[in-house]
Short mmCIF file of C-alpha atoms in Angstrom, two decimals:
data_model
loop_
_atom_site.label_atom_id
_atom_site.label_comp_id
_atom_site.label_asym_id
_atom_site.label_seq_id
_atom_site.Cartn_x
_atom_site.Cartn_y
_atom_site.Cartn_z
CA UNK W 1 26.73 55.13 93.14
CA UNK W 2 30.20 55.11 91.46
CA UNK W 3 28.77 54.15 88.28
CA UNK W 4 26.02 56.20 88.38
CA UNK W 5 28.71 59.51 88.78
CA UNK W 6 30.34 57.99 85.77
CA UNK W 7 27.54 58.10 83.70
CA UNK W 8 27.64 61.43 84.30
CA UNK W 9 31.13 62.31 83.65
CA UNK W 10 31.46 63.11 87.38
CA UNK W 11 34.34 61.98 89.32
CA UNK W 12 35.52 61.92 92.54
CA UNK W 13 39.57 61.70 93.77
CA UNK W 14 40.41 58.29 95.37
CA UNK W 15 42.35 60.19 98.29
CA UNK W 16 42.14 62.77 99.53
CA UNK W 17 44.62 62.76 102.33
CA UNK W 18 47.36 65.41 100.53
CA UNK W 19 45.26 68.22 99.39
CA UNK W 20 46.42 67.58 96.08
CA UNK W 21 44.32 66.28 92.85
CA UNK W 22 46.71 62.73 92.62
CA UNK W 23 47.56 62.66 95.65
CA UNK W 24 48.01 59.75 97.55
CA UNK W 25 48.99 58.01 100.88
CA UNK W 26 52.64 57.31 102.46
CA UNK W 27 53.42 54.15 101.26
CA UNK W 28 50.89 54.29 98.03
CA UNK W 29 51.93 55.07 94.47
CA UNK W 30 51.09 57.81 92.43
CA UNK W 31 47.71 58.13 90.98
CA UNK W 32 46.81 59.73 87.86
CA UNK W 33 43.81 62.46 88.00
CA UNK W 34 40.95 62.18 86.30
CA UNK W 35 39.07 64.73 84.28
CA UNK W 36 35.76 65.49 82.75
CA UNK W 37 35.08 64.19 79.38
CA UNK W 38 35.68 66.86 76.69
CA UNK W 39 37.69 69.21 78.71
CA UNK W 40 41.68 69.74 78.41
CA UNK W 41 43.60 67.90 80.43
CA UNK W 42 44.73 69.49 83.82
CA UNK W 43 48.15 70.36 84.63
CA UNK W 44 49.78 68.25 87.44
CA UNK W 45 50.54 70.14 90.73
CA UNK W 46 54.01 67.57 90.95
CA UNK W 47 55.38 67.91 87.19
CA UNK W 48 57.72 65.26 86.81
CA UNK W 49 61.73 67.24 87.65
CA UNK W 50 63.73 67.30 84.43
CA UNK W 51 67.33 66.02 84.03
CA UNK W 52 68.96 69.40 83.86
CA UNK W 53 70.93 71.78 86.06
CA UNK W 54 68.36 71.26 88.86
CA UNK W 55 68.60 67.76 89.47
CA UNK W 56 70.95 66.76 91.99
CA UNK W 57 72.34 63.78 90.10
CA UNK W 58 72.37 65.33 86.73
CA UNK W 59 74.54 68.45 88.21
CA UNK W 60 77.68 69.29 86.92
CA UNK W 61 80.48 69.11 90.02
CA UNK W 62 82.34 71.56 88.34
CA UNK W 63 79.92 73.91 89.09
CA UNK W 64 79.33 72.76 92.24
CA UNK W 65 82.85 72.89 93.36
CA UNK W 66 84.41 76.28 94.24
CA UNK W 67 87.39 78.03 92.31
CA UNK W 68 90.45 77.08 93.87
CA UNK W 69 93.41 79.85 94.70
CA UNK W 70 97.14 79.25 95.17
CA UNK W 71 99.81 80.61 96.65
CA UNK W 72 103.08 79.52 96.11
CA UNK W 73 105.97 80.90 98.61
CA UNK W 74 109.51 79.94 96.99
CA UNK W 75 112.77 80.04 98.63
CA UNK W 76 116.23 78.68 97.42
CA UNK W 77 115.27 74.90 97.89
CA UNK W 78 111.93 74.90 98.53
CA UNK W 79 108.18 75.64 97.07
CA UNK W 80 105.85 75.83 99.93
CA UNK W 81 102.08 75.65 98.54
CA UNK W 82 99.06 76.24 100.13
CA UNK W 83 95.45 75.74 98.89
CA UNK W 84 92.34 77.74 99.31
CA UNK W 85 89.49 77.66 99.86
CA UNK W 86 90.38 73.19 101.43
CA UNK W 87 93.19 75.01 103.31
CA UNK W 88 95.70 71.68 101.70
CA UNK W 89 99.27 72.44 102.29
CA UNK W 90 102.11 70.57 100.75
CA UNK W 91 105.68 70.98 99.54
CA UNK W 92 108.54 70.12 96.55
CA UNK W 93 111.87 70.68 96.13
CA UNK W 94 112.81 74.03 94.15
CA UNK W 95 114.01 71.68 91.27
CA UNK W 96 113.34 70.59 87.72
CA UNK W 97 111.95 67.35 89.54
CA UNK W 98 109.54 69.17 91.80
CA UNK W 99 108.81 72.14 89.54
CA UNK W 100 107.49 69.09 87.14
CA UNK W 101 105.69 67.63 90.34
CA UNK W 102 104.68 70.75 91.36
CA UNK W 103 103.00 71.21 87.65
CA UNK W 104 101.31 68.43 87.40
CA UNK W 105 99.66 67.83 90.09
CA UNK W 106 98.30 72.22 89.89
CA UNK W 107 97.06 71.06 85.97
CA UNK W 108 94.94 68.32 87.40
CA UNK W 109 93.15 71.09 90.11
CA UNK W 110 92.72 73.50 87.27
CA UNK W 111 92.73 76.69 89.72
CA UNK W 112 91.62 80.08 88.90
CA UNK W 113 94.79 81.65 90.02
CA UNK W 114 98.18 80.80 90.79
CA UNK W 115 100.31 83.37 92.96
CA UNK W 116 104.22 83.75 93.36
CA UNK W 117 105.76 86.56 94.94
CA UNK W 118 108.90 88.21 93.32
CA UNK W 119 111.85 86.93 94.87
CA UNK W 120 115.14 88.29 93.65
CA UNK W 121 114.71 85.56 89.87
CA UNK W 122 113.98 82.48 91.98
CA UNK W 123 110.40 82.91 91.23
CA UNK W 124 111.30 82.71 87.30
CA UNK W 125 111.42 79.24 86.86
CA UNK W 126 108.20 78.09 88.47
CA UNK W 127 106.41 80.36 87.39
CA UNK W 128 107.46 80.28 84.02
CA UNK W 129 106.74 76.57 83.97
CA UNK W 130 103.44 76.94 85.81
CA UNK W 131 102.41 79.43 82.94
CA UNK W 132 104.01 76.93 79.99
CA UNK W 133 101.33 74.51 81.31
CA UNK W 134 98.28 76.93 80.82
CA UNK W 135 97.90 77.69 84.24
CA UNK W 136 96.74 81.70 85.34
CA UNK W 137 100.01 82.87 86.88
CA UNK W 138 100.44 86.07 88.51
CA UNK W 139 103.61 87.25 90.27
CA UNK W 140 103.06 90.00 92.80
CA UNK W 141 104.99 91.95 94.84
CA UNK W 142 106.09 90.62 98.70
CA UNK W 143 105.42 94.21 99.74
CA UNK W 144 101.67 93.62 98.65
CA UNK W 145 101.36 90.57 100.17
CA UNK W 146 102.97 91.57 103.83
CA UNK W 147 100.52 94.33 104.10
CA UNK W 148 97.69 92.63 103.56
CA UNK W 149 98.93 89.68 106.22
CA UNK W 150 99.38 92.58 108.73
CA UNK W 151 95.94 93.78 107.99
CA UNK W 152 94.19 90.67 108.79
CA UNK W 153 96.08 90.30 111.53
CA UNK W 154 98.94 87.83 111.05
CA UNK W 155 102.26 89.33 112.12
CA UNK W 156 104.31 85.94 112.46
CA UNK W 157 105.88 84.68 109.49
CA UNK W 158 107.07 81.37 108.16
CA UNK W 159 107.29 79.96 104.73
CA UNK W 160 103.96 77.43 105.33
CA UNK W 161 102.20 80.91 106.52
CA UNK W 162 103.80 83.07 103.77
CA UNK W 163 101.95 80.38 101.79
CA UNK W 164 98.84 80.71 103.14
CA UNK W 165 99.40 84.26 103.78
CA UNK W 166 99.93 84.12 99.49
CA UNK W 167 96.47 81.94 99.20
CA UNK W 168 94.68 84.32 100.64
CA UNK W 169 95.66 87.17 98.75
CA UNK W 170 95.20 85.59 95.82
CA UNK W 171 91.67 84.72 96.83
CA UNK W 172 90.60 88.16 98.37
CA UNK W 173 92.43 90.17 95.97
CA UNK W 174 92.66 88.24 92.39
CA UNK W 175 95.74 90.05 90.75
CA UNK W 176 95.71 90.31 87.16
CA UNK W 177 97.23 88.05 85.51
CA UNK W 178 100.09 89.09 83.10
CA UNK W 179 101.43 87.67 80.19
CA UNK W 180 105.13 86.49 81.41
CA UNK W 181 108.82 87.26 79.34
CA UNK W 182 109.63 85.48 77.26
CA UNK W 183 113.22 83.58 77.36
CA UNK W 184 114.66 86.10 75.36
CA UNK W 185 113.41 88.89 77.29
CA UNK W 186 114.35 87.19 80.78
CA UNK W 187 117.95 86.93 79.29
CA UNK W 188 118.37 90.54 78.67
CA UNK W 189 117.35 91.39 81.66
CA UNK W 190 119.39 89.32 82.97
CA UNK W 191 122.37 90.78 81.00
CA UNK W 192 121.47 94.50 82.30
CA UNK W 193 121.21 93.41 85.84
CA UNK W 194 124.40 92.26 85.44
CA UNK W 195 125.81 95.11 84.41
CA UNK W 196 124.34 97.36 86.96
CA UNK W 197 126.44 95.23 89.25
CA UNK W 198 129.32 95.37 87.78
CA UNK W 199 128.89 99.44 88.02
CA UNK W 200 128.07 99.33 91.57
CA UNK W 201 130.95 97.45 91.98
CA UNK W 202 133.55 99.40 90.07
CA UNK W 203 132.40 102.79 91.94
CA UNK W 204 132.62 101.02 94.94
CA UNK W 205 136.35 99.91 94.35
CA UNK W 206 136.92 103.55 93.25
CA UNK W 207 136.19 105.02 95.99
CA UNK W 208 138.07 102.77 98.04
CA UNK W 209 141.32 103.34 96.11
CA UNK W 210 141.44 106.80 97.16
CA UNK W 211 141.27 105.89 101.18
CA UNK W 212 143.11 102.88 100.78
CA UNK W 213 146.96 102.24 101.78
CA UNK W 214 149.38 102.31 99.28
CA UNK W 215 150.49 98.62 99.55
CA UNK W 216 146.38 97.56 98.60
CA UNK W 217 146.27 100.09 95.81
CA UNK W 218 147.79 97.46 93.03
CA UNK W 219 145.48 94.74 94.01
CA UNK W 220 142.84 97.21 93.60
CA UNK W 221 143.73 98.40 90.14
CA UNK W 222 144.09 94.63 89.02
CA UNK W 223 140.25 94.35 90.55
CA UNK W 224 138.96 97.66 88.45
CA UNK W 225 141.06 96.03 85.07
CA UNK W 226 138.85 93.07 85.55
CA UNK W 227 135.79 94.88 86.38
CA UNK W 228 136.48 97.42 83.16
CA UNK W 229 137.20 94.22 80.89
CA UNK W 230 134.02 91.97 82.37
CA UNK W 231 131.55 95.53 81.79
CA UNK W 232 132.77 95.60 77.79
CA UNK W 233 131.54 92.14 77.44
CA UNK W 234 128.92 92.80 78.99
CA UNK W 235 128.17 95.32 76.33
CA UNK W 236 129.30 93.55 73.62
CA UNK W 237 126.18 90.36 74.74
CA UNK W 238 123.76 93.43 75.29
CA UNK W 239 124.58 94.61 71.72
CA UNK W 240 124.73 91.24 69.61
CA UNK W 241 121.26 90.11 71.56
CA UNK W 242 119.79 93.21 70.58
CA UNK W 243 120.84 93.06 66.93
CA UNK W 244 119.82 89.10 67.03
CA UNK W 245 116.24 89.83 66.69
CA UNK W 246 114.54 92.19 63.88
CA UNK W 247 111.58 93.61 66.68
CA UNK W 248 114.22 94.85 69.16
CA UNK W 249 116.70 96.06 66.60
CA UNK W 250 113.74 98.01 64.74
CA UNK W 251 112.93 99.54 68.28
CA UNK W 252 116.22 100.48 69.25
CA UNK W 253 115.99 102.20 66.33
CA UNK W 254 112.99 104.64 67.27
CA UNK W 255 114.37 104.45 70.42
CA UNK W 256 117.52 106.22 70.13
CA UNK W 257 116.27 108.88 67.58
CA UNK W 258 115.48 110.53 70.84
CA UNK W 259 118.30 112.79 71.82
CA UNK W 260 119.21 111.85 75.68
CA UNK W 261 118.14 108.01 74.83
CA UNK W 262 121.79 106.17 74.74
CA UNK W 263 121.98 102.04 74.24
CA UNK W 264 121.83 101.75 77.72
CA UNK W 265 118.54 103.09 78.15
CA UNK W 266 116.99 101.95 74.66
CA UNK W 267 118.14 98.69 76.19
CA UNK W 268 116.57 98.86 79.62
CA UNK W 269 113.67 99.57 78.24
CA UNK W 270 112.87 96.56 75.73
CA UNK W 271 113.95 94.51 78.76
CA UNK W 272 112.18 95.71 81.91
CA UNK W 273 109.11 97.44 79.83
CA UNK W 274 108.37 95.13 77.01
CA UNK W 275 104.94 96.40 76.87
CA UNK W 276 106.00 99.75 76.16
CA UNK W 277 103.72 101.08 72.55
CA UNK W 278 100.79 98.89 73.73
CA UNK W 279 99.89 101.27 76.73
CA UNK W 280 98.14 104.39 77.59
CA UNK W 281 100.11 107.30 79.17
CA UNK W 282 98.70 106.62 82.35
CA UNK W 283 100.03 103.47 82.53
CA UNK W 284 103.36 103.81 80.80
CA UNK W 285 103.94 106.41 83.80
CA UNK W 286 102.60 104.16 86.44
CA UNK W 287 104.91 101.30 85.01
CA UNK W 288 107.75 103.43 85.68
CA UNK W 289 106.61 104.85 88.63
CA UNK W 290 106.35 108.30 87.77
CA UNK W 291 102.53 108.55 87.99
CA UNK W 292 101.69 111.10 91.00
CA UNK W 293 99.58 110.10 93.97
CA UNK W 294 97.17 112.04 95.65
CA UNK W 295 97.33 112.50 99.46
CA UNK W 296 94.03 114.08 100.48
CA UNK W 297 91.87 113.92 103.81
CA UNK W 298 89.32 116.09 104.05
CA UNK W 299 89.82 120.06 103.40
CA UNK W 300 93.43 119.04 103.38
CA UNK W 301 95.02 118.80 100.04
CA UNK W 302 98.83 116.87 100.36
CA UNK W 303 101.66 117.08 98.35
CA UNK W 304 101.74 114.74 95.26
CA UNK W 305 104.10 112.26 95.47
CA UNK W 306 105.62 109.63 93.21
CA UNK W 307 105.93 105.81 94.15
CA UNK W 308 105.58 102.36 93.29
CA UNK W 309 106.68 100.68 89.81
CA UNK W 310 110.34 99.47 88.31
CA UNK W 311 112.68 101.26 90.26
CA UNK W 312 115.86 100.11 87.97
CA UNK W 313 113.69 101.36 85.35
CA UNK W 314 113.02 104.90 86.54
CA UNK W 315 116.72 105.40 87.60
CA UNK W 316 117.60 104.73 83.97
CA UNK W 317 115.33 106.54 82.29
CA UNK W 318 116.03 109.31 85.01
CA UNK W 319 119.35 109.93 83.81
CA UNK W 320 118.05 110.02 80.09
CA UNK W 321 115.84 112.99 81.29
CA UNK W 322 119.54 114.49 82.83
CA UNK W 323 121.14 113.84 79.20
CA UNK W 324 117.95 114.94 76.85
CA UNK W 325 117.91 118.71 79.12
CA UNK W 326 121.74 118.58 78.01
CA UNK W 327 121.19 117.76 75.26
CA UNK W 328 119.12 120.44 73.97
CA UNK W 329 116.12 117.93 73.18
CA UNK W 330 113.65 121.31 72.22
CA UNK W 331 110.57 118.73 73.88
CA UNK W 332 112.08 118.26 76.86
CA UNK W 333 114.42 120.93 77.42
CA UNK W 334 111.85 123.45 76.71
CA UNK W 335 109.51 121.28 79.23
CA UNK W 336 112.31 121.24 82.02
CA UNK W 337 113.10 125.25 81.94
CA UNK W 338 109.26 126.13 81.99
CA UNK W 339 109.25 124.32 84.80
CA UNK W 340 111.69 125.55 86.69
CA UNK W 341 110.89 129.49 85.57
CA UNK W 342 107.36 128.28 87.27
CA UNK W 343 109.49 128.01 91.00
CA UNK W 344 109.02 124.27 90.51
CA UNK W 345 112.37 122.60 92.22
CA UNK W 346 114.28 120.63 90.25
CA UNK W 347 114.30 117.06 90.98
CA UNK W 348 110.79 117.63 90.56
CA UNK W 349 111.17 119.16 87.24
CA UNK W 350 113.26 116.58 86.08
CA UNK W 351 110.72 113.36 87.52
CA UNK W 352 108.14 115.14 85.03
CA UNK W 353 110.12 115.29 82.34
CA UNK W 354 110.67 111.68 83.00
CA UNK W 355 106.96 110.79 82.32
CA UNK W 356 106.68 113.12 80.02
CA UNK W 357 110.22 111.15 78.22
CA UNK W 358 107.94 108.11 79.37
CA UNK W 359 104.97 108.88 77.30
CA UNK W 360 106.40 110.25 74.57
CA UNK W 361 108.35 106.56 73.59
CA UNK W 362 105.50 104.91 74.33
CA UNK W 363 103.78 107.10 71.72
CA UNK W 364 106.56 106.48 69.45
CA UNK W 365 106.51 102.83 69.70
CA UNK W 366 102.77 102.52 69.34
CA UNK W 367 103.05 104.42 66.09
CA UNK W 368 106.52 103.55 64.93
CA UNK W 369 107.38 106.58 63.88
CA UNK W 370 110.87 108.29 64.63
CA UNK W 371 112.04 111.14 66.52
CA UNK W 372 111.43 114.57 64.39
CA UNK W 373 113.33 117.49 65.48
CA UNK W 374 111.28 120.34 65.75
#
């Protein structure tokens, strides 16, 4: 019968157990299917899986394996660092030994994003070695990172939860990560905060003189000598690093063209906004915390308010808006008194002619072109 059917070009399946042309039995190898003579061949139901993506053994595990997130918490001997999503937690000394440690073994996990909190310049060198190694660094504010703790519920805190607390923030929020100072820039920051404490200090001892007793008063003066004597040199650093390199000299330049811009605030502002002339005007004012915020609900319209951004910063620059209305600057003068003809009050008037200072050096900058007086 089988023969006969062949003579024909008529075949029949072998099994027919699966449903399948090929088919075959548990237990029995594949079988090819046959097809008439003269007609195409037929397309297997079961094509045979290729190598690629889809194959379990040919899949990348990078792709497989989920981005990791870190969060580094970092007090004075001590970097606490916690994992996520594997939820690892270990720790290393805050030293050149453990920074190293700390490095190397975060450049063998390759995360997606590394998170420090700002901690008073502790944070600097960790982070600045964690970014030296090619790693996405980010350094956030604690503020930030508390209020997101408190909203998912975790009020206790200890560095191994700060940590985590850190992990998760990075992982639910993903901060952007910024470019970090260089040393240069870290230094002259460093040389300004400096000399904001000396200041606090020598108004503090000031003041004192004029309650104190008589028999304090020379060991006072001896104190405000020093303090006097230690805030010259502390010019005298600001100025030569300044002059040292070509790009901050050339924008101290444009800088202080603007009347009410002194070295002191030319200064502050190539350390603590380096990216000033490479922004817009919103964010040159949100920088500097002088962008206003809306406080809406509803049918209710709120004051706007200010907040947020580099608070040394907008102090400076604050008094340069004090000296340019002085000053007779005709831009911001003439901004300052139609402002306050308006009924505006004038702390207000003068935090709006410190964006407006704001945006009109980053302007400067961006073009490199030089105060013209109008």
């Amino acid at each position: 019968m089988r023969v006969a059917l062949r003579m024909f070009g008529v075949t029949r399946p072998r099994y027919q157990g699966s449903g399948q042309a090929g088919g075959s039995p548990q237990g029995a190898g594949p079988v090819k299917a046959e097809h008439k003579r003269g007609a195409p061949p037929a397309a297997s139901t079961q094509p045979e899986r290729s190598p690629g993506l889809d194959s379990p053994h040919q899949r990348s595990r990078v792709m497989d394996k989920p981005p990791t997130f870190v969060g580094v918490d970092v007090s004075e001997h001590r970097l606490d660092v916690h994992l996520r999503p594997s939820g690892e937690h270990f720790t290393v000394s805050h030293d050149e030994a453990g920074v190293a440690a700390l490095v190397e073994r975060l450049t063998a996990l390759a995360p997606a994003l590394v998170v420090l909190e700002a901690t008073g310049g502790m944070e600097v060198a960790p982070a600045a070695a964690l970014a030296a190694a090619g790693l996405p660094v980010a350094v956030v504010n604690p503020r930030q990172v508390r209020a997101f703790a408190r909203a998912t519920g975790r009020l206790a805190k200890t560095d191994r939860l700060d940590a985590e607390a850190i992990a998760r923030f990075a992982e639910a929020v993903r901060p952007p990560v910024r470019p970090l100072p260089d040393e240069a820039t870290r230094r002259l920051a460093a040389l300004l905060a400096r000399r904001r404490q000396l200041l606090e200090m020598l108004v503090a001892e000031r003041n004192r003189r004029h309650m104190a007793d008589p028999i304090l008063r020379e060991g006072i003066d001896a104190h405000l000598r020093w303090l006097e004597e230690a805030l010259d040199a502390i010019g005298r650093d600001l100025g030569e690093a300044v002059q040292a390199s070509p790009v901050w000299r050339a924008k101290e330049e444009l800088l202080r063209s603007v009347p009410g811009v002194g070295p002191v605030s030319a200064r502050t502002l190539l350390a603590e906004l380096p990216e000033l002339g490479s922004l817009t005007r919103r964010q040159a004012a949100a920088l500097v915390g002088v962008a206003p915020f809306n406080h809406d609900s509803g049918r209710m319209r709120g004051k706007r308010a200010i907040g947020g951004g580099r608070a040394a910063l907008r102090a400076c620059l604050y008094m340069a808006a004090v000296a340019a209305v002085r000053a007779g600057n005709p831009a911001i003068a003439g901004f300052y008194g139609r402002l306050r003809a308006a009924g505006k009050p004038a702390k207000l008037a003068l935090t709006a002619c410190v964006r407006k200072l704001v945006v009109t050096l980053n302007a400067m900058l961006r073009t490199g072109t030089a105060w013209k007086q109008a």
